[in-house]
Amino acid sequence: MAVSLKVMGGDRDAPEGICGYTPSADSIADGLGRSCCWRETWSDERNNSNYCVWHAPVTDKTTDDFGNEYLRERTDWVERLDRAFLRRGEIGAADFRNTTLCNAYMPLADLSGSNFENTVLYKANFGGSDLSDSFMVNTEMRNAMLGGADLSGTDLTNTTIRLSDLERSDLTSADLHGAQITETALDGARMAGAQIDGRTAMLDHSDSLFKIRLCVYDPRHDVGKEGTNDGNTGVDGVAEEETTDKNNAPRAVKAISNDMDTRLNQAANTYRTIENLASKNARPDLQATCYVRRQDIRRRQHTHAAKTSESLRGTISNKARCAFQWLSWATMKYGESPWRVVYTSLAVILLFGLVYPIVGGLTVTAGAPTIDAWQPIGQIPRSPDFVGEVLLSLYFSVVTFTTLGYGDIQPSGATAKLLAGVESMVGAVLIALLVAVLGRRLMR
């Protein structure tokens, strides 16, 4: 099927019978520069253009269509196939080593077993394509679209994938040793049996919730007026009319949603995907980081839901959940930090220890005199007795917090007794949390 073109890049003067296609500057990765295709015009009845077999906007190309242009035996020279058009093509086991495929348009293509070593895939569209068992070592993917692509069994060692779309892609049994996968959408990706190691990076270096850019759900992402990335169009702006293949798999990256709920859900699912992968590859630190960030996203979801809820009940419910999430983060980092539980416990002990003498004082039951309530702040005595009172109050706070209850000191007054009961309950909860957090860490 031939597709009419609207030239975006432009053609340089070339002799008759020469392709002469030249991509636009914004479709080429930085540092590469534009290049003019000097291949022969493809003489095929389906080709209504003067382009070569690589740039001709004809779907369903096969290995036979390429003839001598089919990449099997390659040299070490860099091959320029920028904006190549291979929609629904079938040229499995091709050799794309040392090739630039900037803005290449190859959705739903059969490229299984191909060699992409040292290849540049900048803004390339491989949505729904079969790239299974391919060799993609040292490949650079930036702003690439591989939504729904089959990458099962693919060797992605030392590959850089950034600001790309791997939603619903199949990475089963893929080799990700040393891969750098950052700011990339992995929502719905299947990664069973995928292998990672200590050199594999799947998160950015930011711990701030507001700087999380793992997924490409960022308004600053390069999105066109129609809501799709420039790579979603074919050579010279041919728009793709289909959104899914026959198996309902996404054949290209979807428009970045402006709906906050959708974006947060996608981000949370991406973290879950990496979390499961880290768990299966015995990477507890990565697993813990993804879990914490996923919970941060959940907290942000509750905050957004509280702001947008149309009912008072919904607003109160979401605010309560947000408060609980914040408390969980502050006291134990969602169950990932035993040190936060320890610091919280020390803060509670110190706070109650300083409050007891203010609200009623303490009574030593072993024959010693009562420790009366302190004077007003401006009249607190600065003497060894004052220091002793503070230390004794802190001692009482410790035994109350740990629910030991030695009985040698009792709170004086109703308020002090009420605070002692509250501290006892808080202490029991925090001690239980510390045991749970330590158990969670040890089991991981």
mmCIF file of C-alpha atoms in Angstrom, residues 65-333:
data_model
loop_
_atom_site.group_PDB
_atom_site.id
_atom_site.type_symbol
_atom_site.label_atom_id
_atom_site.label_comp_id
_atom_site.label_asym_id
_atom_site.label_seq_id
_atom_site.Cartn_x
_atom_site.Cartn_y
_atom_site.Cartn_z
ATOM 1 C CA ASP A 65 11.982 -6.161 -1.498
ATOM 2 C CA PHE A 66 15.366 -5.094 -0.183
ATOM 3 C CA GLY A 67 17.604 -7.204 -2.370
ATOM 4 C CA ASN A 68 21.152 -5.885 -2.017
ATOM 5 C CA GLU A 69 19.964 -3.302 0.494
ATOM 6 C CA TYR A 70 19.090 -6.009 2.986
ATOM 7 C CA LEU A 71 21.496 -5.752 5.895
ATOM 8 C CA ARG A 72 23.263 -9.024 6.473
ATOM 9 C CA GLU A 73 26.966 -8.429 5.955
ATOM 10 C CA ARG A 74 27.946 -5.100 7.509
ATOM 11 C CA THR A 75 31.158 -3.123 7.805
ATOM 12 C CA ASP A 76 32.169 -1.048 10.812
ATOM 13 C CA TRP A 77 31.141 2.199 9.085
ATOM 14 C CA VAL A 78 28.113 4.001 10.500
ATOM 15 C CA GLU A 79 25.019 3.392 8.382
ATOM 16 C CA ARG A 80 22.442 6.215 8.242
ATOM 17 C CA LEU A 81 18.850 4.983 8.072
ATOM 18 C CA ASP A 82 17.215 7.977 9.699
ATOM 19 C CA ARG A 83 13.443 8.158 9.149
ATOM 20 C CA ALA A 84 13.391 4.725 7.564
ATOM 21 C CA PHE A 85 9.861 3.449 6.866
ATOM 22 C CA LEU A 86 9.167 -0.202 7.661
ATOM 23 C CA ARG A 87 5.618 -0.414 8.883
ATOM 24 C CA ARG A 88 4.474 -4.052 9.066
ATOM 25 C CA GLY A 89 7.722 -5.070 7.405
ATOM 26 C CA GLU A 90 9.185 -8.550 7.706
ATOM 27 C CA ILE A 91 12.971 -8.626 7.579
ATOM 28 C CA GLY A 92 13.832 -10.767 10.559
ATOM 29 C CA ALA A 93 17.465 -11.278 11.606
ATOM 30 C CA ALA A 94 18.681 -8.094 9.893
ATOM 31 C CA ASP A 95 22.027 -6.587 10.805
ATOM 32 C CA PHE A 96 21.662 -2.982 11.993
ATOM 33 C CA ARG A 97 25.031 -2.739 13.721
ATOM 34 C CA ASN A 98 26.480 0.778 13.953
ATOM 35 C CA THR A 99 23.341 2.254 12.395
ATOM 36 C CA THR A 100 21.447 5.434 13.205
ATOM 37 C CA LEU A 101 17.692 4.934 13.123
ATOM 38 C CA CYS A 102 16.651 8.397 14.238
ATOM 39 C CA ASN A 103 12.890 8.822 13.886
ATOM 40 C CA ALA A 104 12.633 5.489 12.129
ATOM 41 C CA TYR A 105 9.040 4.369 11.624
ATOM 42 C CA MET A 106 8.860 0.597 12.098
ATOM 43 C CA PRO A 107 5.675 -0.274 14.022
ATOM 44 C CA LEU A 108 4.298 -3.822 13.849
ATOM 45 C CA ALA A 109 7.423 -4.983 12.022
ATOM 46 C CA ASP A 110 9.000 -8.434 12.306
ATOM 47 C CA LEU A 111 12.620 -7.801 13.264
ATOM 48 C CA SER A 112 13.124 -10.821 15.476
ATOM 49 C CA GLY A 113 16.710 -11.944 15.896
ATOM 50 C CA SER A 114 18.129 -8.709 14.461
ATOM 51 C CA ASN A 115 21.430 -7.160 15.502
ATOM 52 C CA PHE A 116 21.146 -3.600 16.859
ATOM 53 C CA GLU A 117 24.561 -3.377 18.489
ATOM 54 C CA ASN A 118 25.768 0.244 18.861
ATOM 55 C CA THR A 119 22.600 1.489 17.150
ATOM 56 C CA VAL A 120 21.025 4.892 17.855
ATOM 57 C CA LEU A 121 17.222 4.747 18.196
ATOM 58 C CA TYR A 122 16.329 8.389 18.731
ATOM 59 C CA LYS A 123 12.570 9.026 18.484
ATOM 60 C CA ALA A 124 12.264 5.693 16.706
ATOM 61 C CA ASN A 125 8.843 4.052 16.620
ATOM 62 C CA PHE A 126 8.816 0.273 17.113
ATOM 63 C CA GLY A 127 5.349 0.075 18.671
ATOM 64 C CA GLY A 128 4.020 -3.486 18.626
ATOM 65 C CA SER A 129 7.044 -4.793 16.688
ATOM 66 C CA ASP A 130 8.631 -8.204 17.157
ATOM 67 C CA LEU A 131 12.179 -7.658 18.419
ATOM 68 C CA SER A 132 12.434 -10.935 20.275
ATOM 69 C CA ASP A 133 15.846 -12.582 20.633
ATOM 70 C CA SER A 134 17.529 -9.502 19.193
ATOM 71 C CA PHE A 135 21.033 -8.325 20.072
ATOM 72 C CA MET A 136 20.837 -4.758 21.357
ATOM 73 C CA VAL A 137 24.104 -4.390 23.277
ATOM 74 C CA ASN A 138 25.267 -0.779 23.746
ATOM 75 C CA THR A 139 22.173 0.490 21.962
ATOM 76 C CA GLU A 140 21.005 4.029 22.686
ATOM 77 C CA MET A 141 17.257 4.588 22.907
ATOM 78 C CA ARG A 142 16.060 8.089 23.659
ATOM 79 C CA ASN A 143 12.475 9.271 23.168
ATOM 80 C CA ALA A 144 11.898 5.902 21.534
ATOM 81 C CA MET A 145 8.487 4.257 21.320
ATOM 82 C CA LEU A 146 8.342 0.526 21.927
ATOM 83 C CA GLY A 147 4.884 0.249 23.461
ATOM 84 C CA GLY A 148 3.619 -3.312 23.087
ATOM 85 C CA ALA A 149 6.877 -4.450 21.451
ATOM 86 C CA ASP A 150 8.110 -8.005 21.946
ATOM 87 C CA LEU A 151 11.604 -7.824 23.465
ATOM 88 C CA SER A 152 11.542 -11.254 25.033
ATOM 89 C CA GLY A 153 14.939 -12.907 25.167
ATOM 90 C CA THR A 154 16.619 -9.754 23.874
ATOM 91 C CA ASP A 155 20.143 -8.922 25.035
ATOM 92 C CA LEU A 156 20.029 -5.327 26.289
ATOM 93 C CA THR A 157 23.396 -5.363 28.060
ATOM 94 C CA ASN A 158 24.757 -1.844 28.656
ATOM 95 C CA THR A 159 21.869 -0.351 26.695
ATOM 96 C CA THR A 160 20.708 3.189 27.510
ATOM 97 C CA ILE A 161 16.940 3.713 27.490
ATOM 98 C CA ARG A 162 15.800 7.190 28.475
ATOM 99 C CA LEU A 163 12.561 9.149 28.107
ATOM 100 C CA SER A 164 11.075 6.248 26.193
ATOM 101 C CA ASP A 165 7.881 4.207 26.179
ATOM 102 C CA LEU A 166 7.964 0.504 27.061
ATOM 103 C CA GLU A 167 4.350 0.256 28.174
ATOM 104 C CA ARG A 168 2.934 -3.260 27.842
ATOM 105 C CA SER A 169 6.130 -4.416 26.198
ATOM 106 C CA ASP A 170 7.339 -7.980 26.702
ATOM 107 C CA LEU A 171 10.764 -8.094 28.365
ATOM 108 C CA THR A 172 10.466 -11.700 29.462
ATOM 109 C CA SER A 173 13.921 -13.269 29.968
ATOM 110 C CA ALA A 174 15.622 -10.126 28.647
ATOM 111 C CA ASP A 175 19.230 -9.505 29.682
ATOM 112 C CA LEU A 176 19.375 -6.112 31.395
ATOM 113 C CA HIS A 177 22.854 -6.349 32.894
ATOM 114 C CA GLY A 178 24.348 -2.870 32.996
ATOM 115 C CA ALA A 179 21.296 -1.333 31.291
ATOM 116 C CA GLN A 180 20.411 2.268 32.134
ATOM 117 C CA ILE A 181 16.614 2.543 32.036
ATOM 118 C CA THR A 182 15.578 5.940 33.390
ATOM 119 C CA GLU A 183 12.585 8.223 32.952
ATOM 120 C CA THR A 184 10.911 5.488 30.941
ATOM 121 C CA ALA A 185 7.320 4.235 31.046
ATOM 122 C CA LEU A 186 7.109 0.563 32.050
ATOM 123 C CA ASP A 187 3.409 0.443 32.884
ATOM 124 C CA GLY A 188 2.128 -3.054 32.144
ATOM 125 C CA ALA A 189 5.495 -4.352 30.937
ATOM 126 C CA ARG A 190 6.073 -8.081 31.413
ATOM 127 C CA MET A 191 9.521 -8.708 32.914
ATOM 128 C CA ALA A 192 9.338 -12.273 34.224
ATOM 129 C CA GLY A 193 12.774 -13.866 34.099
ATOM 130 C CA ALA A 194 14.517 -10.603 33.147
ATOM 131 C CA GLN A 195 18.028 -10.347 34.568
ATOM 132 C CA ILE A 196 19.550 -7.306 36.247
ATOM 133 C CA ASP A 197 22.708 -6.718 38.256
ATOM 134 C CA GLY A 198 24.321 -4.038 40.400
ATOM 135 C CA ARG A 199 25.130 -1.946 37.328
ATOM 136 C CA THR A 200 21.530 -1.845 36.152
ATOM 137 C CA ALA A 201 19.988 1.574 36.780
ATOM 138 C CA MET A 202 16.218 1.826 36.621
ATOM 139 C CA LEU A 203 15.616 5.001 38.628
ATOM 140 C CA ASP A 204 16.812 8.565 38.431
ATOM 141 C CA HIS A 205 18.980 9.959 41.214
ATOM 142 C CA SER A 206 16.256 12.116 42.736
ATOM 143 C CA ASP A 207 14.541 11.128 45.973
ATOM 144 C CA SER A 208 12.159 14.066 45.885
ATOM 145 C CA LEU A 209 8.552 13.253 45.093
ATOM 146 C CA PHE A 210 8.231 16.409 43.041
ATOM 147 C CA LYS A 211 11.327 15.571 40.993
ATOM 148 C CA ILE A 212 10.323 12.020 40.137
ATOM 149 C CA ARG A 213 10.622 11.729 36.379
ATOM 150 C CA LEU A 214 10.892 7.987 35.997
ATOM 151 C CA CYS A 215 7.897 7.890 33.668
ATOM 152 C CA VAL A 216 7.258 9.972 30.590
ATOM 153 C CA TYR A 217 4.126 11.541 32.013
ATOM 154 C CA ASP A 218 5.722 14.968 32.158
ATOM 155 C CA PRO A 219 4.189 18.043 30.499
ATOM 156 C CA ARG A 220 7.687 19.038 29.438
ATOM 157 C CA HIS A 221 7.952 15.922 27.297
ATOM 158 C CA ASP A 222 8.185 16.531 23.559
ATOM 159 C CA VAL A 223 4.526 16.314 22.554
ATOM 160 C CA GLY A 224 2.979 17.642 19.380
ATOM 161 C CA LYS A 225 -0.282 19.508 18.958
ATOM 162 C CA GLU A 226 -2.200 16.296 18.425
ATOM 163 C CA GLY A 227 -0.970 14.898 21.748
ATOM 164 C CA THR A 228 1.475 12.400 20.269
ATOM 165 C CA ASN A 229 5.206 12.451 19.964
ATOM 166 C CA ASP A 230 6.728 13.381 16.621
ATOM 167 C CA GLY A 231 7.863 9.803 16.268
ATOM 168 C CA ASN A 232 4.275 8.641 16.080
ATOM 169 C CA THR A 233 4.100 9.734 12.484
ATOM 170 C CA GLY A 234 5.701 7.999 9.588
ATOM 171 C CA VAL A 235 8.259 9.324 7.173
ATOM 172 C CA ASP A 236 7.490 12.954 6.318
ATOM 173 C CA GLY A 237 4.554 13.145 8.690
ATOM 174 C CA VAL A 238 2.425 10.174 7.588
ATOM 175 C CA ALA A 239 0.011 9.729 10.479
ATOM 176 C CA GLU A 240 -0.776 6.249 11.770
ATOM 177 C CA GLU A 241 -4.480 5.490 11.487
ATOM 178 C CA GLU A 242 -4.489 2.404 13.707
ATOM 179 C CA THR A 243 -3.929 2.391 17.457
ATOM 180 C CA THR A 244 -3.768 -1.335 18.138
ATOM 181 C CA ASP A 245 -2.904 -4.497 16.291
ATOM 182 C CA LYS A 246 -5.087 -7.541 15.892
ATOM 183 C CA ASN A 247 -4.151 -8.695 19.400
ATOM 184 C CA ASN A 248 -5.171 -5.314 20.816
ATOM 185 C CA ALA A 249 -1.553 -4.485 21.604
ATOM 186 C CA PRO A 250 -0.578 -0.823 21.400
ATOM 187 C CA ARG A 251 1.377 -0.310 18.224
ATOM 188 C CA ALA A 252 2.742 3.108 19.130
ATOM 189 C CA VAL A 253 3.145 5.294 22.151
ATOM 190 C CA LYS A 254 -0.116 6.760 23.357
ATOM 191 C CA ALA A 255 -0.747 10.415 23.921
ATOM 192 C CA ILE A 256 0.585 11.583 27.245
ATOM 193 C CA SER A 257 -2.435 12.033 29.427
ATOM 194 C CA ASN A 258 -3.074 15.392 30.995
ATOM 195 C CA ASP A 259 -5.305 13.712 33.561
ATOM 196 C CA MET A 260 -3.478 13.660 36.883
ATOM 197 C CA ASP A 261 -5.176 10.444 38.031
ATOM 198 C CA THR A 262 -4.051 8.600 34.913
ATOM 199 C CA ARG A 263 -0.517 9.891 35.146
ATOM 200 C CA LEU A 264 -0.185 8.953 38.811
ATOM 201 C CA ASN A 265 -1.640 5.482 38.193
ATOM 202 C CA GLN A 266 0.805 4.885 35.366
ATOM 203 C CA ALA A 267 3.710 6.044 37.509
ATOM 204 C CA ALA A 268 2.659 3.772 40.390
ATOM 205 C CA ASN A 269 2.337 0.786 38.053
ATOM 206 C CA THR A 270 5.794 1.490 36.645
ATOM 207 C CA TYR A 271 7.310 1.465 40.115
ATOM 208 C CA ARG A 272 5.478 -1.783 40.857
ATOM 209 C CA THR A 273 6.926 -3.371 37.723
ATOM 210 C CA ILE A 274 10.487 -2.456 38.705
ATOM 211 C CA GLU A 275 9.799 -3.486 42.291
ATOM 212 C CA ASN A 276 8.757 -6.978 41.197
ATOM 213 C CA LEU A 277 11.784 -7.250 38.912
ATOM 214 C CA ALA A 278 14.120 -6.229 41.750
ATOM 215 C CA SER A 279 12.495 -8.783 44.052
ATOM 216 C CA LYS A 280 13.069 -11.622 41.606
ATOM 217 C CA ASN A 281 16.693 -10.581 41.067
ATOM 218 C CA ALA A 282 17.544 -10.237 44.776
ATOM 219 C CA ARG A 283 18.005 -6.449 44.689
ATOM 220 C CA PRO A 284 16.468 -5.440 48.038
ATOM 221 C CA ASP A 285 17.666 -1.826 47.934
ATOM 222 C CA LEU A 286 16.098 -1.192 44.531
ATOM 223 C CA GLN A 287 12.950 -2.992 45.624
ATOM 224 C CA ALA A 288 12.689 -0.845 48.758
ATOM 225 C CA THR A 289 13.258 2.381 46.825
ATOM 226 C CA CYS A 290 10.527 1.537 44.315
ATOM 227 C CA TYR A 291 8.130 0.606 47.109
ATOM 228 C CA VAL A 292 8.718 3.912 48.909
ATOM 229 C CA ARG A 293 8.241 5.910 45.714
ATOM 230 C CA ARG A 294 5.095 3.979 44.885
ATOM 231 C CA GLN A 295 3.690 4.859 48.293
ATOM 232 C CA ASP A 296 4.661 8.493 47.704
ATOM 233 C CA ILE A 297 2.583 8.351 44.538
ATOM 234 C CA ARG A 298 -0.343 6.874 46.478
ATOM 235 C CA ARG A 299 -0.119 9.717 48.980
ATOM 236 C CA ARG A 300 -0.142 12.190 46.140
ATOM 237 C CA GLN A 301 -3.192 10.439 44.669
ATOM 238 C CA HIS A 302 -5.104 10.893 47.938
ATOM 239 C CA THR A 303 -4.120 14.558 48.027
ATOM 240 C CA HIS A 304 -5.323 15.081 44.468
ATOM 241 C CA ALA A 305 -8.540 13.144 45.145
ATOM 242 C CA ALA A 306 -9.261 15.294 48.211
ATOM 243 C CA LYS A 307 -8.901 18.462 46.134
ATOM 244 C CA THR A 308 -11.109 17.225 43.309
ATOM 245 C CA SER A 309 -13.754 15.336 45.290
ATOM 246 C CA GLU A 310 -17.279 16.656 44.805
ATOM 247 C CA SER A 311 -18.575 15.379 48.143
ATOM 248 C CA LEU A 312 -17.624 16.318 51.687
ATOM 249 C CA ARG A 313 -17.405 12.662 52.654
ATOM 250 C CA GLY A 314 -14.952 11.959 49.837
ATOM 251 C CA THR A 315 -12.829 14.961 50.783
ATOM 252 C CA ILE A 316 -12.634 13.956 54.438
ATOM 253 C CA SER A 317 -11.926 10.317 53.567
ATOM 254 C CA ASN A 318 -9.080 11.160 51.202
ATOM 255 C CA LYS A 319 -7.590 13.713 53.593
ATOM 256 C CA ALA A 320 -7.622 11.079 56.339
ATOM 257 C CA ARG A 321 -5.862 8.593 54.068
ATOM 258 C CA CYS A 322 -3.329 11.219 53.079
ATOM 259 C CA ALA A 323 -2.672 12.001 56.761
ATOM 260 C CA PHE A 324 -2.214 8.299 57.519
ATOM 261 C CA GLN A 325 0.191 7.945 54.587
ATOM 262 C CA TRP A 326 2.169 10.955 55.771
ATOM 263 C CA LEU A 327 2.333 9.545 59.304
ATOM 264 C CA SER A 328 3.534 6.224 57.908
ATOM 265 C CA TRP A 329 6.226 8.029 55.916
ATOM 266 C CA ALA A 330 7.335 10.179 58.864
ATOM 267 C CA THR A 331 7.513 7.404 61.459
ATOM 268 C CA MET A 332 8.817 4.413 59.481
ATOM 269 C CA LYS A 333 9.131 5.385 55.806
#
